[in-house]
PDB file of C-alpha atoms in Angstrom:
ATOM      1  CA  MET A   1     110.408 112.718 104.136  1.00  0.00           C
ATOM      2  CA  GLY A   2     112.948 114.361 106.325  1.00  0.00           C
ATOM      3  CA  GLU A   3     115.900 113.442 104.088  1.00  0.00           C
ATOM      4  CA  ARG A   4     117.689 114.330 100.921  1.00  0.00           C
ATOM      5  CA  THR A   5     116.263 112.872  97.615  1.00  0.00           C
ATOM      6  CA  SER A   6     117.381 112.361  94.288  1.00  0.00           C
ATOM      7  CA  PHE A   7     115.113 112.737  91.593  1.00  0.00           C
ATOM      8  CA  TYR A   8     115.083 111.278  88.414  1.00  0.00           C
ATOM      9  CA  PHE A   9     113.135 112.845  85.237  1.00  0.00           C
ATOM     10  CA  PHE A  10     112.800 110.407  81.750  1.00  0.00           C
ATOM     11  CA  ASP A  11     111.314 110.964  78.169  1.00  0.00           C
ATOM     12  CA  ILE A  12     110.333 107.622  76.716  1.00  0.00           C
ATOM     13  CA  ASP A  13     111.331 107.420  72.928  1.00  0.00           C
ATOM     14  CA  GLU A  14     114.291 106.906  72.334  1.00  0.00           C
ATOM     15  CA  ASN A  15     115.481 107.362  76.276  1.00  0.00           C
ATOM     16  CA  ILE A  16     114.092 104.422  78.360  1.00  0.00           C
ATOM     17  CA  LEU A  17     112.651 102.530  75.301  1.00  0.00           C
ATOM     18  CA  HIS A  18     113.092 101.985  71.481  1.00  0.00           C
ATOM     19  CA  LEU A  19     109.303 101.551  70.568  1.00  0.00           C
ATOM     20  CA  PRO A  20     107.936 100.911  67.023  1.00  0.00           C
ATOM     21  CA  THR A  21     105.492 103.261  66.833  1.00  0.00           C
ATOM     22  CA  LYS A  22     104.463 104.610  63.379  1.00  0.00           C
ATOM     23  CA  VAL A  23     104.191 107.999  61.709  1.00  0.00           C
ATOM     24  CA  HIS A  24     101.622 108.415  59.285  1.00  0.00           C
ATOM     25  CA  LEU A  25     102.392 110.763  56.269  1.00  0.00           C
ATOM     26  CA  LEU A  26      99.792 111.864  53.546  1.00  0.00           C
ATOM     27  CA  ASN A  27     100.490 112.543  50.070  1.00  0.00           C
ATOM     28  CA  THR A  28      98.629 115.799  49.725  1.00  0.00           C
ATOM     29  CA  VAL A  29      97.729 115.214  46.012  1.00  0.00           C
ATOM     30  CA  THR A  30      97.084 111.590  45.825  1.00  0.00           C
ATOM     31  CA  GLY A  31      95.588 110.892  49.214  1.00  0.00           C
ATOM     32  CA  GLU A  32      97.982 107.771  49.919  1.00  0.00           C
ATOM     33  CA  GLU A  33      99.596 107.236  53.168  1.00  0.00           C
ATOM     34  CA  LYS A  34     103.000 106.254  53.928  1.00  0.00           C
ATOM     35  CA  THR A  35     103.945 104.950  57.573  1.00  0.00           C
ATOM     36  CA  MET A  36     107.575 105.173  58.661  1.00  0.00           C
ATOM     37  CA  SER A  37     109.453 104.965  61.684  1.00  0.00           C
ATOM     38  CA  GLN A  38     110.338 107.698  64.372  1.00  0.00           C
ATOM     39  CA  ARG A  39     113.876 107.523  63.008  1.00  0.00           C
ATOM     40  CA  GLU A  40     113.314 107.655  59.470  1.00  0.00           C
ATOM     41  CA  PHE A  41     110.434 110.474  59.988  1.00  0.00           C
ATOM     42  CA  GLU A  42     112.910 112.696  61.616  1.00  0.00           C
ATOM     43  CA  GLY A  43     115.237 112.022  58.588  1.00  0.00           C
ATOM     44  CA  ILE A  44     112.951 113.796  56.184  1.00  0.00           C
ATOM     45  CA  ARG A  45     111.092 116.052  57.994  1.00  0.00           C
ATOM     46  CA  ALA A  46     112.571 119.057  57.032  1.00  0.00           C
ATOM     47  CA  TYR A  47     111.828 117.936  53.379  1.00  0.00           C
ATOM     48  CA  LEU A  48     108.343 117.941  53.442  1.00  0.00           C
ATOM     49  CA  GLY A  49     106.689 120.334  51.333  1.00  0.00           C
ATOM     50  CA  VAL A  50     109.782 121.252  49.491  1.00  0.00           C
ATOM     51  CA  ALA A  51     110.566 120.798  46.021  1.00  0.00           C
ATOM     52  CA  GLY A  52     111.834 117.277  45.502  1.00  0.00           C
ATOM     53  CA  ASP A  53     111.409 113.668  46.710  1.00  0.00           C
ATOM     54  CA  TRP A  54     108.739 115.213  49.394  1.00  0.00           C
ATOM     55  CA  GLU A  55     107.076 117.663  47.774  1.00  0.00           C
ATOM     56  CA  ASP A  56     103.582 116.617  47.728  1.00  0.00           C
ATOM     57  CA  TRP A  57     103.862 114.999  51.458  1.00  0.00           C
ATOM     58  CA  ALA A  58     102.570 116.161  54.554  1.00  0.00           C
ATOM     59  CA  ALA A  59     102.424 115.129  58.355  1.00  0.00           C
ATOM     60  CA  PRO A  60      99.066 116.529  59.611  1.00  0.00           C
ATOM     61  CA  PRO A  61      99.404 116.113  63.440  1.00  0.00           C
ATOM     62  CA  GLU A  62      96.234 114.416  64.173  1.00  0.00           C
ATOM     63  CA  LYS A  63      96.763 111.456  61.335  1.00  0.00           C
ATOM     64  CA  ALA A  64     100.637 111.383  61.361  1.00  0.00           C
ATOM     65  CA  PHE A  65     100.963 111.128  65.072  1.00  0.00           C
ATOM     66  CA  ARG A  66      97.927 109.099  66.215  1.00  0.00           C
ATOM     67  CA  GLU A  67      99.474 106.364  67.329  1.00  0.00           C
ATOM     68  CA  PHE A  68     101.284 108.631  69.841  1.00  0.00           C
ATOM     69  CA  ALA A  69      98.287 109.529  71.270  1.00  0.00           C
ATOM     70  CA  ASP A  70      95.647 107.378  73.377  1.00  0.00           C
ATOM     71  CA  GLY A  71      93.880 105.234  70.843  1.00  0.00           C
ATOM     72  CA  LYS A  72      93.326 101.629  69.891  1.00  0.00           C
ATOM     73  CA  ASP A  73      94.395  99.760  66.315  1.00  0.00           C
ATOM     74  CA  ARG A  74      92.270  97.778  64.535  1.00  0.00           C
ATOM     75  CA  ASN A  75      92.285  94.786  66.812  1.00  0.00           C
ATOM     76  CA  GLY A  76      91.502  96.931  69.936  1.00  0.00           C
ATOM     77  CA  GLU A  77      94.822  97.180  71.545  1.00  0.00           C
ATOM     78  CA  GLU A  78      96.027 100.698  72.859  1.00  0.00           C
ATOM     79  CA  TYR A  79      98.583 101.887  70.606  1.00  0.00           C
ATOM     80  CA  LEU A  80     101.428 102.669  73.459  1.00  0.00           C
ATOM     81  CA  HIS A  81     100.582  99.286  75.256  1.00  0.00           C
ATOM     82  CA  ARG A  82     100.892  97.418  71.827  1.00  0.00           C
ATOM     83  CA  ASP A  83     104.184  98.761  70.567  1.00  0.00           C
ATOM     84  CA  ILE A  84     105.570  98.225  74.471  1.00  0.00           C
ATOM     85  CA  ARG A  85     104.455  94.468  74.080  1.00  0.00           C
ATOM     86  CA  ARG A  86     106.046  94.331  70.566  1.00  0.00           C
ATOM     87  CA  ALA A  87     109.388  95.920  71.613  1.00  0.00           C
ATOM     88  CA  LEU A  88     109.516  93.442  74.442  1.00  0.00           C
ATOM     89  CA  LYS A  89     109.545  90.599  72.120  1.00  0.00           C
ATOM     90  CA  THR A  90     112.772  92.171  70.362  1.00  0.00           C
ATOM     91  CA  ASP A  91     116.960  92.494  71.592  1.00  0.00           C
ATOM     92  CA  GLN A  92     116.705  96.365  70.855  1.00  0.00           C
ATOM     93  CA  TRP A  93     113.588  97.748  73.089  1.00  0.00           C
ATOM     94  CA  LYS A  94     116.549  99.346  75.782  1.00  0.00           C
ATOM     95  CA  GLY A  95     116.991 102.718  75.178  1.00  0.00           C
ATOM     96  CA  PRO A  96     120.284 104.539  76.301  1.00  0.00           C
ATOM     97  CA  SER A  97     118.539 105.674  80.040  1.00  0.00           C
ATOM     98  CA  TRP A  98     117.367 102.246  80.422  1.00  0.00           C
ATOM     99  CA  ASP A  99     119.894 101.480  82.890  1.00  0.00           C
ATOM    100  CA  ILE A 100     119.237 104.794  84.555  1.00  0.00           C
ATOM    101  CA  PHE A 101     115.624 104.075  84.484  1.00  0.00           C
ATOM    102  CA  ARG A 102     116.296 100.548  86.067  1.00  0.00           C
ATOM    103  CA  TYR A 103     118.302 101.827  88.846  1.00  0.00           C
ATOM    104  CA  ALA A 104     116.128 104.557  89.933  1.00  0.00           C
ATOM    105  CA  VAL A 105     113.025 101.954  90.320  1.00  0.00           C
ATOM    106  CA  LEU A 106     115.266  99.754  92.513  1.00  0.00           C
ATOM    107  CA  LYS A 107     116.779 102.357  94.730  1.00  0.00           C
ATOM    108  CA  LYS A 108     113.166 103.839  94.788  1.00  0.00           C
ATOM    109  CA  ARG A 109     114.104 106.790  93.953  1.00  0.00           C
ATOM    110  CA  PRO A 110     111.200 109.386  92.931  1.00  0.00           C
ATOM    111  CA  ILE A 111     110.808 109.582  89.351  1.00  0.00           C
ATOM    112  CA  ALA A 112     108.802 111.707  86.613  1.00  0.00           C
ATOM    113  CA  VAL A 113     107.895 111.119  83.110  1.00  0.00           C
ATOM    114  CA  VAL A 114     108.519 114.323  80.613  1.00  0.00           C
ATOM    115  CA  THR A 115     107.451 113.226  76.933  1.00  0.00           C
ATOM    116  CA  ALA A 116     106.155 114.697  73.693  1.00  0.00           C
ATOM    117  CA  ARG A 117     103.517 112.186  73.335  1.00  0.00           C
ATOM    118  CA  GLN A 118     100.011 112.988  73.700  1.00  0.00           C
ATOM    119  CA  HIS A 119      98.755 109.716  76.054  1.00  0.00           C
ATOM    120  CA  SER A 120      97.282 110.352  79.257  1.00  0.00           C
ATOM    121  CA  ARG A 121      98.773 109.817  82.827  1.00  0.00           C
ATOM    122  CA  THR A 122      96.860 106.585  82.910  1.00  0.00           C
ATOM    123  CA  THR A 123      97.807 105.221  79.733  1.00  0.00           C
ATOM    124  CA  ILE A 124     101.691 105.804  80.261  1.00  0.00           C
ATOM    125  CA  LYS A 125     101.618 104.445  84.108  1.00  0.00           C
ATOM    126  CA  GLU A 126      99.648 101.254  82.575  1.00  0.00           C
ATOM    127  CA  GLY A 127     102.613 101.220  79.640  1.00  0.00           C
ATOM    128  CA  ILE A 128     105.118 101.449  82.471  1.00  0.00           C
ATOM    129  CA  ASN A 129     103.334  98.300  84.322  1.00  0.00           C
ATOM    130  CA  LEU A 130     103.880  96.160  81.252  1.00  0.00           C
ATOM    131  CA  LEU A 131     107.976  96.390  82.076  1.00  0.00           C
ATOM    132  CA  CYS A 132     106.943  95.332  85.724  1.00  0.00           C
ATOM    133  CA  GLU A 133     104.773  92.195  84.530  1.00  0.00           C
ATOM    134  CA  ALA A 134     107.451  91.434  82.295  1.00  0.00           C
ATOM    135  CA  GLY A 135     109.685  91.299  85.224  1.00  0.00           C
ATOM    136  CA  GLU A 136     112.330  93.839  83.457  1.00  0.00           C
ATOM    137  CA  ILE A 137     111.586  96.216  86.670  1.00  0.00           C
ATOM    138  CA  PRO A 138     110.869  94.875  90.080  1.00  0.00           C
ATOM    139  CA  GLU A 139     107.844  96.831  91.049  1.00  0.00           C
ATOM    140  CA  ASN A 140     106.273 100.192  89.793  1.00  0.00           C
ATOM    141  CA  PRO A 141     108.346 103.550  90.142  1.00  0.00           C
ATOM    142  CA  ASP A 142     107.431 106.059  92.837  1.00  0.00           C
ATOM    143  CA  TYR A 143     105.866 108.721  90.327  1.00  0.00           C
ATOM    144  CA  VAL A 144     106.297 112.531  91.181  1.00  0.00           C
ATOM    145  CA  SER A 145     104.342 113.360  87.913  1.00  0.00           C
ATOM    146  CA  ILE A 146     103.910 112.350  84.328  1.00  0.00           C
ATOM    147  CA  PHE A 147     103.531 114.905  81.314  1.00  0.00           C
ATOM    148  CA  GLY A 148     102.547 113.744  78.001  1.00  0.00           C
ATOM    149  CA  VAL A 149     103.046 117.412  76.964  1.00  0.00           C
ATOM    150  CA  SER A 150     100.991 117.253  73.682  1.00  0.00           C
ATOM    151  CA  ASN A 151      97.784 115.652  75.418  1.00  0.00           C
ATOM    152  CA  PRO A 152      95.038 118.269  75.117  1.00  0.00           C
ATOM    153  CA  ASP A 153      94.568 118.273  78.733  1.00  0.00           C
ATOM    154  CA  VAL A 154      98.068 118.614  79.930  1.00  0.00           C
ATOM    155  CA  LYS A 155      98.317 121.464  77.158  1.00  0.00           C
ATOM    156  CA  ALA A 156      95.613 123.311  78.660  1.00  0.00           C
ATOM    157  CA  GLU A 157      97.281 122.470  82.381  1.00  0.00           C
ATOM    158  CA  LEU A 158     101.256 124.000  81.286  1.00  0.00           C
ATOM    159  CA  GLY A 159      99.708 126.749  78.814  1.00  0.00           C
ATOM    160  CA  ALA A 160      98.226 125.889  75.556  1.00  0.00           C
ATOM    161  CA  HIS A 161     100.044 128.721  73.673  1.00  0.00           C
ATOM    162  CA  LEU A 162     103.359 126.985  74.434  1.00  0.00           C
ATOM    163  CA  THR A 163     105.257 125.242  71.896  1.00  0.00           C
ATOM    164  CA  THR A 164     106.418 121.772  72.667  1.00  0.00           C
ATOM    165  CA  ALA A 165     109.801 122.883  73.526  1.00  0.00           C
ATOM    166  CA  GLY A 166     107.963 125.260  75.893  1.00  0.00           C
ATOM    167  CA  LEU A 167     105.584 122.646  77.113  1.00  0.00           C
ATOM    168  CA  LYS A 168     108.447 120.155  78.084  1.00  0.00           C
ATOM    169  CA  ARG A 169     110.410 123.120  79.929  1.00  0.00           C
ATOM    170  CA  LYS A 170     107.300 123.989  82.070  1.00  0.00           C
ATOM    171  CA  ALA A 171     106.772 120.648  82.398  1.00  0.00           C
ATOM    172  CA  ILE A 172     110.256 119.623  83.982  1.00  0.00           C
ATOM    173  CA  ARG A 173     109.844 122.926  86.200  1.00  0.00           C
ATOM    174  CA  MET A 174     106.747 121.807  87.612  1.00  0.00           C
ATOM    175  CA  CYS A 175     107.931 118.189  88.348  1.00  0.00           C
ATOM    176  CA  VAL A 176     110.525 120.119  90.358  1.00  0.00           C
ATOM    177  CA  GLU A 177     107.845 121.756  92.058  1.00  0.00           C
ATOM    178  CA  ARG A 178     106.081 118.852  93.138  1.00  0.00           C
ATOM    179  CA  GLY A 179     108.978 116.895  93.940  1.00  0.00           C
ATOM    180  CA  LEU A 180     109.628 119.585  96.593  1.00  0.00           C
ATOM    181  CA  ASP A 181     106.243 120.049  98.017  1.00  0.00           C
ATOM    182  CA  ALA A 182     106.174 115.931  98.471  1.00  0.00           C
ATOM    183  CA  TYR A 183     109.810 115.555  99.654  1.00  0.00           C
ATOM    184  CA  GLY A 184     110.324 118.971 101.496  1.00  0.00           C
ATOM    185  CA  ARG A 185     111.551 122.537 100.096  1.00  0.00           C
ATOM    186  CA  ASP A 186     114.036 122.998 102.965  1.00  0.00           C
ATOM    187  CA  LEU A 187     116.154 119.991 102.204  1.00  0.00           C
ATOM    188  CA  PRO A 188     119.186 119.823  99.852  1.00  0.00           C
ATOM    189  CA  HIS A 189     117.662 117.686  97.067  1.00  0.00           C
ATOM    190  CA  SER A 190     119.213 116.690  93.551  1.00  0.00           C
ATOM    191  CA  PHE A 191     117.066 116.163  90.161  1.00  0.00           C
ATOM    192  CA  GLY A 192     118.391 115.078  87.112  1.00  0.00           C
ATOM    193  CA  MET A 193     117.081 114.087  83.950  1.00  0.00           C
ATOM    194  CA  SER A 194     118.961 111.900  81.000  1.00  0.00           C
ATOM    195  CA  ASP A 195     118.590 111.988  76.828  1.00  0.00           C
ATOM    196  CA  ASP A 196     120.324 111.220  74.047  1.00  0.00           C
ATOM    197  CA  ASP A 197     119.225 114.209  71.542  1.00  0.00           C
ATOM    198  CA  PRO A 198     121.441 117.326  71.648  1.00  0.00           C
ATOM    199  CA  LYS A 199     118.756 118.940  71.137  1.00  0.00           C
ATOM    200  CA  ASN A 200     116.692 117.679  74.032  1.00  0.00           C
ATOM    201  CA  VAL A 201     119.837 118.047  76.212  1.00  0.00           C
ATOM    202  CA  ASP A 202     119.885 121.778  75.478  1.00  0.00           C
ATOM    203  CA  LEU A 203     116.054 121.952  76.438  1.00  0.00           C
ATOM    204  CA  ILE A 204     116.843 120.257  79.832  1.00  0.00           C
ATOM    205  CA  THR A 205     119.569 122.313  80.297  1.00  0.00           C
ATOM    206  CA  SER A 206     117.917 125.678  80.039  1.00  0.00           C
ATOM    207  CA  ALA A 207     115.213 124.275  82.341  1.00  0.00           C
ATOM    208  CA  MET A 208     117.412 123.022  84.995  1.00  0.00           C
ATOM    209  CA  LEU A 209     119.212 126.117  84.772  1.00  0.00           C
ATOM    210  CA  GLU A 210     115.623 128.153  85.591  1.00  0.00           C
ATOM    211  CA  CYS A 211     115.392 125.998  88.527  1.00  0.00           C
ATOM    212  CA  LYS A 212     119.102 126.528  89.487  1.00  0.00           C
ATOM    213  CA  ILE A 213     118.500 130.200  89.620  1.00  0.00           C
ATOM    214  CA  ASP A 214     115.093 129.926  91.465  1.00  0.00           C
ATOM    215  CA  TYR A 215     116.265 126.891  94.202  1.00  0.00           C
ATOM    216  CA  PRO A 216     120.406 127.692  94.297  1.00  0.00           C
ATOM    217  CA  ASP A 217     120.654 125.207  97.266  1.00  0.00           C
ATOM    218  CA  LYS A 218     119.456 122.320  95.105  1.00  0.00           C
ATOM    219  CA  ARG A 219     121.488 120.748  92.652  1.00  0.00           C
ATOM    220  CA  PHE A 220     120.530 120.111  88.840  1.00  0.00           C
ATOM    221  CA  PHE A 221     122.134 117.361  86.599  1.00  0.00           C
ATOM    222  CA  VAL A 222     121.741 116.697  82.894  1.00  0.00           C
ATOM    223  CA  ILE A 223     122.885 113.600  81.653  1.00  0.00           C
ATOM    224  CA  SER A 224     123.911 112.861  78.134  1.00  0.00           C
ATOM    225  CA  THR A 225     123.620 109.433  76.514  1.00  0.00           C
ATOM    226  CA  ASN A 226     124.393 110.226  73.517  1.00  0.00           C
ATOM    227  CA  ARG A 227     127.945 108.584  73.975  1.00  0.00           C
ATOM    228  CA  ARG A 228     129.163 105.385  74.957  1.00  0.00           C
ATOM    229  CA  GLN A 229     129.471 106.518  78.470  1.00  0.00           C
ATOM    230  CA  HIS A 230     127.024 108.424  80.093  1.00  0.00           C
ATOM    231  CA  VAL A 231     128.333 111.917  80.860  1.00  0.00           C
ATOM    232  CA  LYS A 232     126.736 113.989  83.751  1.00  0.00           C
ATOM    233  CA  LEU A 233     126.853 117.357  83.977  1.00  0.00           C
ATOM    234  CA  GLU A 234     125.979 119.908  87.055  1.00  0.00           C
ATOM    235  CA  VAL A 235     123.984 123.133  85.926  1.00  0.00           C
ATOM    236  CA  PHE A 236     125.013 126.294  87.791  1.00  0.00           C
ATOM    237  CA  PRO A 237     124.165 129.682  87.157  1.00  0.00           C
ATOM    238  CA  PRO A 238     126.251 131.749  84.989  1.00  0.00           C
ATOM    239  CA  HIS A 239     128.878 133.921  85.825  1.00  0.00           C
ATOM    240  CA  LYS A 240     131.797 135.620  84.321  1.00  0.00           C
ATOM    241  CA  GLU A 241     134.170 133.439  84.494  1.00  0.00           C
ATOM    242  CA  GLU A 242     132.136 130.299  85.050  1.00  0.00           C
ATOM    243  CA  SER A 243     130.210 128.315  82.359  1.00  0.00           C
ATOM    244  CA  LYS A 244     126.617 127.317  83.534  1.00  0.00           C
ATOM    245  CA  LEU A 245     127.629 123.336  82.992  1.00  0.00           C
ATOM    246  CA  ARG A 246     130.411 121.635  84.932  1.00  0.00           C
ATOM    247  CA  ALA A 247     131.274 117.993  84.659  1.00  0.00           C
ATOM    248  CA  ALA A 248     130.207 116.561  87.718  1.00  0.00           C
ATOM    249  CA  GLU A 249     132.472 114.240  90.137  1.00  0.00           C
ATOM    250  CA  GLY A 250     131.899 110.503  90.466  1.00  0.00           C
ATOM    251  CA  ASP A 251     129.154 108.283  89.437  1.00  0.00           C
ATOM    252  CA  TYR A 252     126.187 109.669  87.874  1.00  0.00           C
ATOM    253  CA  TYR A 253     124.305 107.521  89.946  1.00  0.00           C
ATOM    254  CA  GLY A 254     122.559 109.338  93.368  1.00  0.00           C
TER     255      GLY A 254
END
């Protein structure tokens, strides 16, 4: 308390971690089920139900994304915890924002997790604790908040009528509010969130712009990790002769 603080917000999938969580498709004609990775699913998602190879396939939310919610597999393992354990046995589990996440933990910066997953806050905390138990981070993070925005309780908290994108924007704004409540509203804090997906970068920028308009004395950053070198952009209110995004000077760590 009493000092300027830098806050870090993160997603989980393809951001902090690469996880082997499966999507389950349903053939609406035969009842067959097909499993695939998140990346494979994103590649064919637009073709589901459209004339062609995927016209008989659908992704019913409760079945298709069951591993993205609280629940246990046939061996009694919580899906998220199982996938983190499995990922840690590979050489490719670190997502593009892993280094930033680890830095934030090392420097004891307050963090928030905003994910489209349906897991409860407890399940997510316990999952990240597995990284601590594995020695990948020295301690558990200092959490400002955790939002699995597709979780029924979280959706009710944020606004059940909102789309997933709307839920994420609302969650980001609430993380900022909770950070200000916890660390002082009168101090010149800074808030940053990273992502490697251009669509998510746009969503984050929109949320941060709303926050900047409400709190012009605070600084808001978007960290794009979809290139070899991370790019940190600072969000400004739009003016006639000024873009709402500017490249930030110096290192992207704060």
